[in-house]
Every structure is written in structure tokens, then in C-alpha cells.
């Protein structure tokens, strides 16, 4: 059996090319003599193979060498570019303004007292004008009394009041003992709430007129009345368990 002269692989005698490496086969000069030994084909020596690990190390070293060469070559270019960049001009800093700490005065300034004059409102009723001379908004209890005196020269003396009596809430059980038993709450006006305004003659003490809420009066909480004659009057306002807003006005002419 002949051997390939290129790679040393064993091949058939009738092959023209090596089935292993594809090299052309040289035909022998003549048939071999019977009984004589076949010519020995020389076996080519195998080429040494470099391990993959060695190739990897060689590749890494080559990359490092290339990068180092590129870095060294680029340093002069960076220096040239940096020398061409404009140098920024320093901006002079402005010193912060000095702030003088506030020192409170040793003696606080004196504030003159302010005198508040109660406003006088005008009201028009039935084409007549009125000027307010007295106002009161007060909770009355235990029969407290307020007194206002006025010398009426411009009739009428016009008195108005609006009341808010105290309310009482009670609890009550209904349908006791049944399946419908329940507790209800009822709210009603305090039975002790009352209010009264009396207009008296300041000289004699005679009652000129009077109006009020509860007691012998009606249960109207908003009322008004007038005294139309000139005179020196005293108005007495009293009540219990009630918030009263009272206004007294006189004519403007």
C-alpha cells in the first residue's frame, strides 16, 4: 500500500490524489519485481502545533502594544490642542455689602392713644331717616338690667330688638316595653327665657311704653316700636336666658 508523499497518509495504489490532503500522487516508474520488497515511502514529519493558550496570550500582548503606541503618539497632539484653547479671563469678585445689625431702640416710641368714635348709621324707614344712638348685643341672665337715658328732641324714639332664647334638649323614651321602644330627643325654648324693654319718663318714672318676650308678652323674638313725643326718657332693658340685640334710633330732622 503506497503512502502520500505530502501528509504520509496511506492511500490506494490507483488513486491519483491523496484522499486526506488532496495532493497529486506520483505514479511509480515500473511494476515491482515479484518477490522484491516494496519501496518504502518516506513519512513526512508532523509540523509542530502552537497551543491555543499561547496564541491567546500573544494576541493580548499585541493589543496592549498597539494601544500603548497609539497613546504615546497622541500625547503631542493633545498638548498642541490644549495650547490652542483660549485661557478664560478671571471674573473679579464683588465684595459682599456690609450689613449693619439691627439694634432695637432702648426706649420704645410712645404711641398716642387713639380715640374711637362709635359709628352712627343712618336708616331709612317709610321715607324717614334715622340716626342710631344706642346699640347692645348681650346675653341676659338672672334678670340683668341695662339702662339708657336720652333727651329726645327729634322724635320719634325708634326701638328695635331681635332675640335668641336659650334652647333645652331633653331625652325621652317612648313605647316602653314594646318592640318599637326607642329614645327620642326633643328641643324647645327654655321656659325661663324672657325679655322686656320699658320706656319711662325720666322725671316721674311713669311707663310710657313697653314691649317684651314671654311672661305677659308674645313669643315674637323680633319686634320694634316708637315713642313719638319729645321728652326726657329712660329706657330699661332686662331679661333672662336670652341673647338680645337692641338698637335705638332717633329722627334726623
PDB file of C-alpha atoms in Angstrom:
ATOM      1  CA  UNK A   1       0.000   0.000   0.000  1.00  0.00           C
ATOM      2  CA  UNK A   2       1.569   3.357  -1.014  1.00  0.00           C
ATOM      3  CA  UNK A   3       1.680   6.453   1.223  1.00  0.00           C
ATOM      4  CA  UNK A   4       1.095  10.128   0.374  1.00  0.00           C
ATOM      5  CA  UNK A   5       4.378  11.913  -0.038  1.00  0.00           C
ATOM      6  CA  UNK A   6       2.787  15.127   1.303  1.00  0.00           C
ATOM      7  CA  UNK A   7       0.972  14.102   4.505  1.00  0.00           C
ATOM      8  CA  UNK A   8       2.046  10.425   4.850  1.00  0.00           C
ATOM      9  CA  UNK A   9      -1.499   9.068   4.783  1.00  0.00           C
ATOM     10  CA  UNK A  10      -1.989   5.553   3.443  1.00  0.00           C
ATOM     11  CA  UNK A  11      -3.851   5.516   0.096  1.00  0.00           C
ATOM     12  CA  UNK A  12      -4.790   3.046  -2.638  1.00  0.00           C
ATOM     13  CA  UNK A  13      -2.366   2.416  -5.470  1.00  0.00           C
ATOM     14  CA  UNK A  14      -4.813   3.556  -8.152  1.00  0.00           C
ATOM     15  CA  UNK A  15      -5.550   6.953  -6.525  1.00  0.00           C
ATOM     16  CA  UNK A  16      -4.243   9.984  -8.379  1.00  0.00           C
ATOM     17  CA  UNK A  17      -4.819  12.357  -5.482  1.00  0.00           C
ATOM     18  CA  UNK A  18      -4.449  11.914  -1.726  1.00  0.00           C
ATOM     19  CA  UNK A  19      -7.821  11.332  -0.132  1.00  0.00           C
ATOM     20  CA  UNK A  20      -6.563  13.060   3.031  1.00  0.00           C
ATOM     21  CA  UNK A  21      -4.836  16.238   1.878  1.00  0.00           C
ATOM     22  CA  UNK A  22      -5.652  16.253  -1.882  1.00  0.00           C
ATOM     23  CA  UNK A  23      -2.005  16.304  -3.055  1.00  0.00           C
ATOM     24  CA  UNK A  24      -1.329  14.701  -6.520  1.00  0.00           C
ATOM     25  CA  UNK A  25       0.177  11.265  -6.391  1.00  0.00           C
ATOM     26  CA  UNK A  26       3.333  10.394  -8.434  1.00  0.00           C
ATOM     27  CA  UNK A  27       2.968   7.096 -10.366  1.00  0.00           C
ATOM     28  CA  UNK A  28       5.741   4.542  -9.846  1.00  0.00           C
ATOM     29  CA  UNK A  29       8.319   4.109 -12.719  1.00  0.00           C
ATOM     30  CA  UNK A  30       7.523   0.390 -13.320  1.00  0.00           C
ATOM     31  CA  UNK A  31       5.910  -2.592 -11.816  1.00  0.00           C
ATOM     32  CA  UNK A  32       7.597  -4.069  -8.877  1.00  0.00           C
ATOM     33  CA  UNK A  33       9.538  -7.288  -9.318  1.00  0.00           C
ATOM     34  CA  UNK A  34       7.803 -10.267  -7.743  1.00  0.00           C
ATOM     35  CA  UNK A  35       9.457 -11.275  -4.567  1.00  0.00           C
ATOM     36  CA  UNK A  36      11.289  -7.977  -4.210  1.00  0.00           C
ATOM     37  CA  UNK A  37      10.288  -5.757  -1.302  1.00  0.00           C
ATOM     38  CA  UNK A  38       8.110  -2.725  -1.991  1.00  0.00           C
ATOM     39  CA  UNK A  39       9.853   0.595  -1.854  1.00  0.00           C
ATOM     40  CA  UNK A  40       9.411   2.326   1.457  1.00  0.00           C
ATOM     41  CA  UNK A  41       7.841   5.761   1.161  1.00  0.00           C
ATOM     42  CA  UNK A  42       9.290   8.386   3.453  1.00  0.00           C
ATOM     43  CA  UNK A  43       6.854   9.592   6.168  1.00  0.00           C
ATOM     44  CA  UNK A  44       6.859  13.384   6.406  1.00  0.00           C
ATOM     45  CA  UNK A  45       7.431  14.809   9.850  1.00  0.00           C
ATOM     46  CA  UNK A  46       4.418  16.467  11.525  1.00  0.00           C
ATOM     47  CA  UNK A  47       4.516  20.236  11.795  1.00  0.00           C
ATOM     48  CA  UNK A  48       4.563  21.449  15.440  1.00  0.00           C
ATOM     49  CA  UNK A  49       1.233  22.944  16.580  1.00  0.00           C
ATOM     50  CA  UNK A  50       1.115  26.078  18.765  1.00  0.00           C
ATOM     51  CA  UNK A  51      -1.268  25.695  21.768  1.00  0.00           C
ATOM     52  CA  UNK A  52      -4.405  27.875  21.804  1.00  0.00           C
ATOM     53  CA  UNK A  53      -3.493  29.360  25.190  1.00  0.00           C
ATOM     54  CA  UNK A  54      -0.184  30.597  23.788  1.00  0.00           C
ATOM     55  CA  UNK A  55      -1.969  32.157  20.796  1.00  0.00           C
ATOM     56  CA  UNK A  56      -4.398  33.954  23.164  1.00  0.00           C
ATOM     57  CA  UNK A  57      -1.554  35.398  25.239  1.00  0.00           C
ATOM     58  CA  UNK A  58       0.244  36.554  22.091  1.00  0.00           C
ATOM     59  CA  UNK A  59      -2.949  38.301  20.878  1.00  0.00           C
ATOM     60  CA  UNK A  60      -3.477  40.119  24.191  1.00  0.00           C
ATOM     61  CA  UNK A  61       0.139  41.307  24.266  1.00  0.00           C
ATOM     62  CA  UNK A  62      -0.167  42.562  20.678  1.00  0.00           C
ATOM     63  CA  UNK A  63      -3.329  44.563  21.534  1.00  0.00           C
ATOM     64  CA  UNK A  64      -1.625  46.135  24.565  1.00  0.00           C
ATOM     65  CA  UNK A  65       1.397  47.094  22.475  1.00  0.00           C
ATOM     66  CA  UNK A  66      -0.848  48.714  19.809  1.00  0.00           C
ATOM     67  CA  UNK A  67      -2.833  50.710  22.420  1.00  0.00           C
ATOM     68  CA  UNK A  68       0.370  51.883  24.130  1.00  0.00           C
ATOM     69  CA  UNK A  69       1.813  53.021  20.816  1.00  0.00           C
ATOM     70  CA  UNK A  70      -1.395  54.923  19.996  1.00  0.00           C
ATOM     71  CA  UNK A  71      -1.397  56.617  23.432  1.00  0.00           C
ATOM     72  CA  UNK A  72       2.255  57.682  23.103  1.00  0.00           C
ATOM     73  CA  UNK A  73       1.630  59.009  19.602  1.00  0.00           C
ATOM     74  CA  UNK A  74      -1.432  61.011  20.799  1.00  0.00           C
ATOM     75  CA  UNK A  75       0.280  62.903  23.684  1.00  0.00           C
ATOM     76  CA  UNK A  76       1.951  65.539  21.432  1.00  0.00           C
ATOM     77  CA  UNK A  77      -1.392  66.122  19.655  1.00  0.00           C
ATOM     78  CA  UNK A  78      -3.193  66.678  22.997  1.00  0.00           C
ATOM     79  CA  UNK A  79      -0.530  69.171  24.069  1.00  0.00           C
ATOM     80  CA  UNK A  80      -0.903  71.061  20.791  1.00  0.00           C
ATOM     81  CA  UNK A  81      -4.711  71.220  21.124  1.00  0.00           C
ATOM     82  CA  UNK A  82      -4.560  72.347  24.761  1.00  0.00           C
ATOM     83  CA  UNK A  83      -2.142  75.146  23.859  1.00  0.00           C
ATOM     84  CA  UNK A  84      -4.621  76.418  21.236  1.00  0.00           C
ATOM     85  CA  UNK A  85      -7.587  76.629  23.647  1.00  0.00           C
ATOM     86  CA  UNK A  86      -8.390  80.174  24.889  1.00  0.00           C
ATOM     87  CA  UNK A  87      -7.489  80.893  28.500  1.00  0.00           C
ATOM     88  CA  UNK A  88     -10.592  82.066  30.470  1.00  0.00           C
ATOM     89  CA  UNK A  89     -10.363  85.570  31.882  1.00  0.00           C
ATOM     90  CA  UNK A  90     -10.911  85.563  35.669  1.00  0.00           C
ATOM     91  CA  UNK A  91     -14.021  87.472  36.754  1.00  0.00           C
ATOM     92  CA  UNK A  92     -13.312  89.881  39.595  1.00  0.00           C
ATOM     93  CA  UNK A  93     -15.377  89.025  42.642  1.00  0.00           C
ATOM     94  CA  UNK A  94     -17.573  91.750  44.116  1.00  0.00           C
ATOM     95  CA  UNK A  95     -17.249  92.017  47.876  1.00  0.00           C
ATOM     96  CA  UNK A  96     -20.472  91.414  49.768  1.00  0.00           C
ATOM     97  CA  UNK A  97     -22.080  94.575  51.117  1.00  0.00           C
ATOM     98  CA  UNK A  98     -21.648  95.161  54.779  1.00  0.00           C
ATOM     99  CA  UNK A  99     -24.866  94.675  56.773  1.00  0.00           C
ATOM    100  CA  UNK A 100     -25.232  96.613  59.953  1.00  0.00           C
ATOM    101  CA  UNK A 101     -27.053  94.504  62.548  1.00  0.00           C
ATOM    102  CA  UNK A 102     -30.346  95.958  63.736  1.00  0.00           C
ATOM    103  CA  UNK A 103     -30.239  97.296  67.255  1.00  0.00           C
ATOM    104  CA  UNK A 104     -33.651  97.914  68.820  1.00  0.00           C
ATOM    105  CA  UNK A 105     -34.062 101.314  70.462  1.00  0.00           C
ATOM    106  CA  UNK A 106     -33.508 101.351  74.179  1.00  0.00           C
ATOM    107  CA  UNK A 107     -36.812 103.169  74.745  1.00  0.00           C
ATOM    108  CA  UNK A 108     -39.828 102.168  72.609  1.00  0.00           C
ATOM    109  CA  UNK A 109     -41.504 105.120  70.888  1.00  0.00           C
ATOM    110  CA  UNK A 110     -44.617 106.321  72.574  1.00  0.00           C
ATOM    111  CA  UNK A 111     -47.854 105.816  70.644  1.00  0.00           C
ATOM    112  CA  UNK A 112     -50.538 108.398  71.263  1.00  0.00           C
ATOM    113  CA  UNK A 113     -53.837 106.904  72.404  1.00  0.00           C
ATOM    114  CA  UNK A 114     -56.463 106.562  69.716  1.00  0.00           C
ATOM    115  CA  UNK A 115     -59.979 107.659  70.466  1.00  0.00           C
ATOM    116  CA  UNK A 116     -62.558 105.519  68.705  1.00  0.00           C
ATOM    117  CA  UNK A 117     -65.832 107.241  67.986  1.00  0.00           C
ATOM    118  CA  UNK A 118     -68.703 104.769  67.635  1.00  0.00           C
ATOM    119  CA  UNK A 119     -70.143 104.943  64.133  1.00  0.00           C
ATOM    120  CA  UNK A 120     -73.578 106.429  63.666  1.00  0.00           C
ATOM    121  CA  UNK A 121     -75.564 104.704  60.968  1.00  0.00           C
ATOM    122  CA  UNK A 122     -78.495 106.140  59.123  1.00  0.00           C
ATOM    123  CA  UNK A 123     -81.566 104.071  58.420  1.00  0.00           C
ATOM    124  CA  UNK A 124     -84.470 104.866  56.164  1.00  0.00           C
ATOM    125  CA  UNK A 125     -87.927 103.580  57.093  1.00  0.00           C
ATOM    126  CA  UNK A 126     -91.103 104.620  55.295  1.00  0.00           C
ATOM    127  CA  UNK A 127     -89.292 107.559  53.731  1.00  0.00           C
ATOM    128  CA  UNK A 128     -87.961 108.836  57.091  1.00  0.00           C
ATOM    129  CA  UNK A 129     -84.283 108.894  58.081  1.00  0.00           C
ATOM    130  CA  UNK A 130     -82.993 107.748  61.478  1.00  0.00           C
ATOM    131  CA  UNK A 131     -79.716 108.031  63.321  1.00  0.00           C
ATOM    132  CA  UNK A 132     -78.533 105.267  65.644  1.00  0.00           C
ATOM    133  CA  UNK A 133     -77.843 106.495  69.205  1.00  0.00           C
ATOM    134  CA  UNK A 134     -77.544 103.193  71.093  1.00  0.00           C
ATOM    135  CA  UNK A 135     -76.710  99.551  70.331  1.00  0.00           C
ATOM    136  CA  UNK A 136     -76.425  96.469  72.521  1.00  0.00           C
ATOM    137  CA  UNK A 137     -75.626  92.795  71.919  1.00  0.00           C
ATOM    138  CA  UNK A 138     -75.729  90.892  75.203  1.00  0.00           C
ATOM    139  CA  UNK A 139     -76.586  87.598  76.886  1.00  0.00           C
ATOM    140  CA  UNK A 140     -79.073  88.246  79.685  1.00  0.00           C
ATOM    141  CA  UNK A 141     -79.353  86.007  82.759  1.00  0.00           C
ATOM    142  CA  UNK A 142     -80.952  86.236  86.182  1.00  0.00           C
ATOM    143  CA  UNK A 143     -82.940  89.361  85.271  1.00  0.00           C
ATOM    144  CA  UNK A 144     -79.916  91.556  84.449  1.00  0.00           C
ATOM    145  CA  UNK A 145     -80.838  95.126  83.538  1.00  0.00           C
ATOM    146  CA  UNK A 146     -79.289  97.761  81.267  1.00  0.00           C
ATOM    147  CA  UNK A 147     -80.391 101.440  81.436  1.00  0.00           C
ATOM    148  CA  UNK A 148     -80.111 104.069  78.695  1.00  0.00           C
ATOM    149  CA  UNK A 149     -81.220 107.693  79.150  1.00  0.00           C
ATOM    150  CA  UNK A 150     -81.915 110.054  76.294  1.00  0.00           C
ATOM    151  CA  UNK A 151     -83.368 113.558  75.956  1.00  0.00           C
ATOM    152  CA  UNK A 152     -85.481 113.215  72.837  1.00  0.00           C
ATOM    153  CA  UNK A 153     -85.689 116.456  70.828  1.00  0.00           C
ATOM    154  CA  UNK A 154     -86.069 114.877  67.401  1.00  0.00           C
ATOM    155  CA  UNK A 155     -88.883 112.328  67.645  1.00  0.00           C
ATOM    156  CA  UNK A 156     -89.509 109.530  67.233  1.00  0.00           C
ATOM    157  CA  UNK A 157     -87.535 107.303  69.580  1.00  0.00           C
ATOM    158  CA  UNK A 158     -87.308 104.155  67.467  1.00  0.00           C
ATOM    159  CA  UNK A 159     -86.511 100.916  69.395  1.00  0.00           C
ATOM    160  CA  UNK A 160     -85.780  97.565  67.731  1.00  0.00           C
ATOM    161  CA  UNK A 161     -84.759  94.215  69.246  1.00  0.00           C
ATOM    162  CA  UNK A 162     -84.008  90.721  67.975  1.00  0.00           C
ATOM    163  CA  UNK A 163     -83.839  87.799  70.447  1.00  0.00           C
ATOM    164  CA  UNK A 164     -82.304  84.326  70.546  1.00  0.00           C
ATOM    165  CA  UNK A 165     -83.665  82.459  73.573  1.00  0.00           C
ATOM    166  CA  UNK A 166     -81.762  79.575  75.154  1.00  0.00           C
ATOM    167  CA  UNK A 167     -82.864  76.126  73.928  1.00  0.00           C
ATOM    168  CA  UNK A 168     -83.155  72.962  76.013  1.00  0.00           C
ATOM    169  CA  UNK A 169     -82.728  69.415  74.665  1.00  0.00           C
ATOM    170  CA  UNK A 170     -84.375  66.546  76.548  1.00  0.00           C
ATOM    171  CA  UNK A 171     -84.163  62.774  76.134  1.00  0.00           C
ATOM    172  CA  UNK A 172     -87.417  60.795  76.156  1.00  0.00           C
ATOM    173  CA  UNK A 173     -88.144  57.065  75.877  1.00  0.00           C
ATOM    174  CA  UNK A 174     -91.327  56.132  74.012  1.00  0.00           C
ATOM    175  CA  UNK A 175     -93.182  52.792  73.575  1.00  0.00           C
ATOM    176  CA  UNK A 176     -91.629  51.440  76.764  1.00  0.00           C
ATOM    177  CA  UNK A 177     -91.733  47.626  76.943  1.00  0.00           C
ATOM    178  CA  UNK A 178     -92.700  47.220  73.281  1.00  0.00           C
ATOM    179  CA  UNK A 179     -90.617  46.048  70.333  1.00  0.00           C
ATOM    180  CA  UNK A 180     -90.778  49.613  68.980  1.00  0.00           C
ATOM    181  CA  UNK A 181     -89.270  51.138  72.129  1.00  0.00           C
ATOM    182  CA  UNK A 182     -86.854  53.930  71.279  1.00  0.00           C
ATOM    183  CA  UNK A 183     -85.225  57.061  72.660  1.00  0.00           C
ATOM    184  CA  UNK A 184     -86.054  60.396  71.080  1.00  0.00           C
ATOM    185  CA  UNK A 185     -84.695  63.876  71.696  1.00  0.00           C
ATOM    186  CA  UNK A 186     -86.824  66.981  71.897  1.00  0.00           C
ATOM    187  CA  UNK A 187     -85.585  70.584  71.744  1.00  0.00           C
ATOM    188  CA  UNK A 188     -87.645  73.515  72.967  1.00  0.00           C
ATOM    189  CA  UNK A 189     -87.299  77.087  74.234  1.00  0.00           C
ATOM    190  CA  UNK A 190     -86.246  77.446  77.826  1.00  0.00           C
ATOM    191  CA  UNK A 191     -89.400  78.141  79.887  1.00  0.00           C
ATOM    192  CA  UNK A 192     -87.343  80.605  81.946  1.00  0.00           C
ATOM    193  CA  UNK A 193     -86.441  82.753  78.945  1.00  0.00           C
ATOM    194  CA  UNK A 194     -87.935  86.237  78.914  1.00  0.00           C
ATOM    195  CA  UNK A 195     -87.098  89.785  77.794  1.00  0.00           C
ATOM    196  CA  UNK A 196     -88.505  93.276  78.390  1.00  0.00           C
ATOM    197  CA  UNK A 197     -87.907  96.849  77.180  1.00  0.00           C
ATOM    198  CA  UNK A 198     -89.560  99.698  79.127  1.00  0.00           C
ATOM    199  CA  UNK A 199     -89.581 103.382  78.178  1.00  0.00           C
ATOM    200  CA  UNK A 200     -90.062 105.527  81.331  1.00  0.00           C
ATOM    201  CA  UNK A 201     -90.494 109.233  81.867  1.00  0.00           C
ATOM    202  CA  UNK A 202     -87.192 110.214  83.461  1.00  0.00           C
ATOM    203  CA  UNK A 203     -88.873 112.771  85.734  1.00  0.00           C
ATOM    204  CA  UNK A 204     -91.926 110.916  87.027  1.00  0.00           C
ATOM    205  CA  UNK A 205     -90.964 107.279  86.411  1.00  0.00           C
ATOM    206  CA  UNK A 206     -94.232 106.653  84.601  1.00  0.00           C
ATOM    207  CA  UNK A 207     -94.191 103.895  81.983  1.00  0.00           C
ATOM    208  CA  UNK A 208     -94.627 105.430  78.524  1.00  0.00           C
ATOM    209  CA  UNK A 209     -94.460 102.137  76.568  1.00  0.00           C
ATOM    210  CA  UNK A 210     -93.095  98.615  76.953  1.00  0.00           C
ATOM    211  CA  UNK A 211     -92.605  95.507  74.839  1.00  0.00           C
ATOM    212  CA  UNK A 212     -91.160  92.078  75.510  1.00  0.00           C
ATOM    213  CA  UNK A 213     -90.955  88.312  75.057  1.00  0.00           C
ATOM    214  CA  UNK A 214     -92.705  85.639  77.193  1.00  0.00           C
ATOM    215  CA  UNK A 215     -94.247  86.385  80.570  1.00  0.00           C
ATOM    216  CA  UNK A 216     -97.243  88.590  79.729  1.00  0.00           C
ATOM    217  CA  UNK A 217     -95.839  89.355  76.282  1.00  0.00           C
ATOM    218  CA  UNK A 218     -95.971  87.496  72.983  1.00  0.00           C
ATOM    219  CA  UNK A 219     -93.459  84.871  71.841  1.00  0.00           C
ATOM    220  CA  UNK A 220     -92.278  87.003  68.927  1.00  0.00           C
ATOM    221  CA  UNK A 221     -88.480  87.224  69.025  1.00  0.00           C
ATOM    222  CA  UNK A 222     -88.198  90.185  66.635  1.00  0.00           C
ATOM    223  CA  UNK A 223     -90.067  93.393  67.470  1.00  0.00           C
ATOM    224  CA  UNK A 224     -89.909  97.180  67.083  1.00  0.00           C
ATOM    225  CA  UNK A 225     -91.887 100.177  68.406  1.00  0.00           C
ATOM    226  CA  UNK A 226     -91.713 104.002  68.654  1.00  0.00           C
ATOM    227  CA  UNK A 227     -92.230 106.824  71.120  1.00  0.00           C
ATOM    228  CA  UNK A 228     -93.272 109.848  69.051  1.00  0.00           C
ATOM    229  CA  UNK A 229     -93.363 112.664  71.657  1.00  0.00           C
ATOM    230  CA  UNK A 230     -90.456 114.798  72.796  1.00  0.00           C
ATOM    231  CA  UNK A 231     -89.238 114.243  76.346  1.00  0.00           C
ATOM    232  CA  UNK A 232     -86.501 113.091  78.634  1.00  0.00           C
ATOM    233  CA  UNK A 233     -86.720 109.297  78.650  1.00  0.00           C
ATOM    234  CA  UNK A 234     -85.080 106.378  80.421  1.00  0.00           C
ATOM    235  CA  UNK A 235     -85.023 103.012  78.642  1.00  0.00           C
ATOM    236  CA  UNK A 236     -84.722  99.910  80.865  1.00  0.00           C
ATOM    237  CA  UNK A 237     -83.676  96.634  79.165  1.00  0.00           C
ATOM    238  CA  UNK A 238     -83.745  93.359  81.129  1.00  0.00           C
ATOM    239  CA  UNK A 239     -84.084  89.623  80.559  1.00  0.00           C
ATOM    240  CA  UNK A 240     -83.096  86.041  81.355  1.00  0.00           C
ATOM    241  CA  UNK A 241     -81.826  83.063  79.299  1.00  0.00           C
ATOM    242  CA  UNK A 242     -81.805  85.126  76.141  1.00  0.00           C
ATOM    243  CA  UNK A 243     -79.319  86.749  73.752  1.00  0.00           C
ATOM    244  CA  UNK A 244     -80.635  90.200  72.803  1.00  0.00           C
ATOM    245  CA  UNK A 245     -79.570  92.535  70.020  1.00  0.00           C
ATOM    246  CA  UNK A 246     -81.032  96.016  70.683  1.00  0.00           C
ATOM    247  CA  UNK A 247     -80.842  99.175  68.565  1.00  0.00           C
ATOM    248  CA  UNK A 248     -82.248 102.608  69.446  1.00  0.00           C
ATOM    249  CA  UNK A 249     -82.527 105.320  66.765  1.00  0.00           C
ATOM    250  CA  UNK A 250     -83.894 108.861  66.593  1.00  0.00           C
ATOM    251  CA  UNK A 251     -85.100 111.029  63.745  1.00  0.00           C
ATOM    252  CA  UNK A 252     -82.573 113.082  61.813  1.00  0.00           C
ATOM    253  CA  UNK A 253     -84.785 116.168  61.459  1.00  0.00           C
TER     254      UNK A 253
END
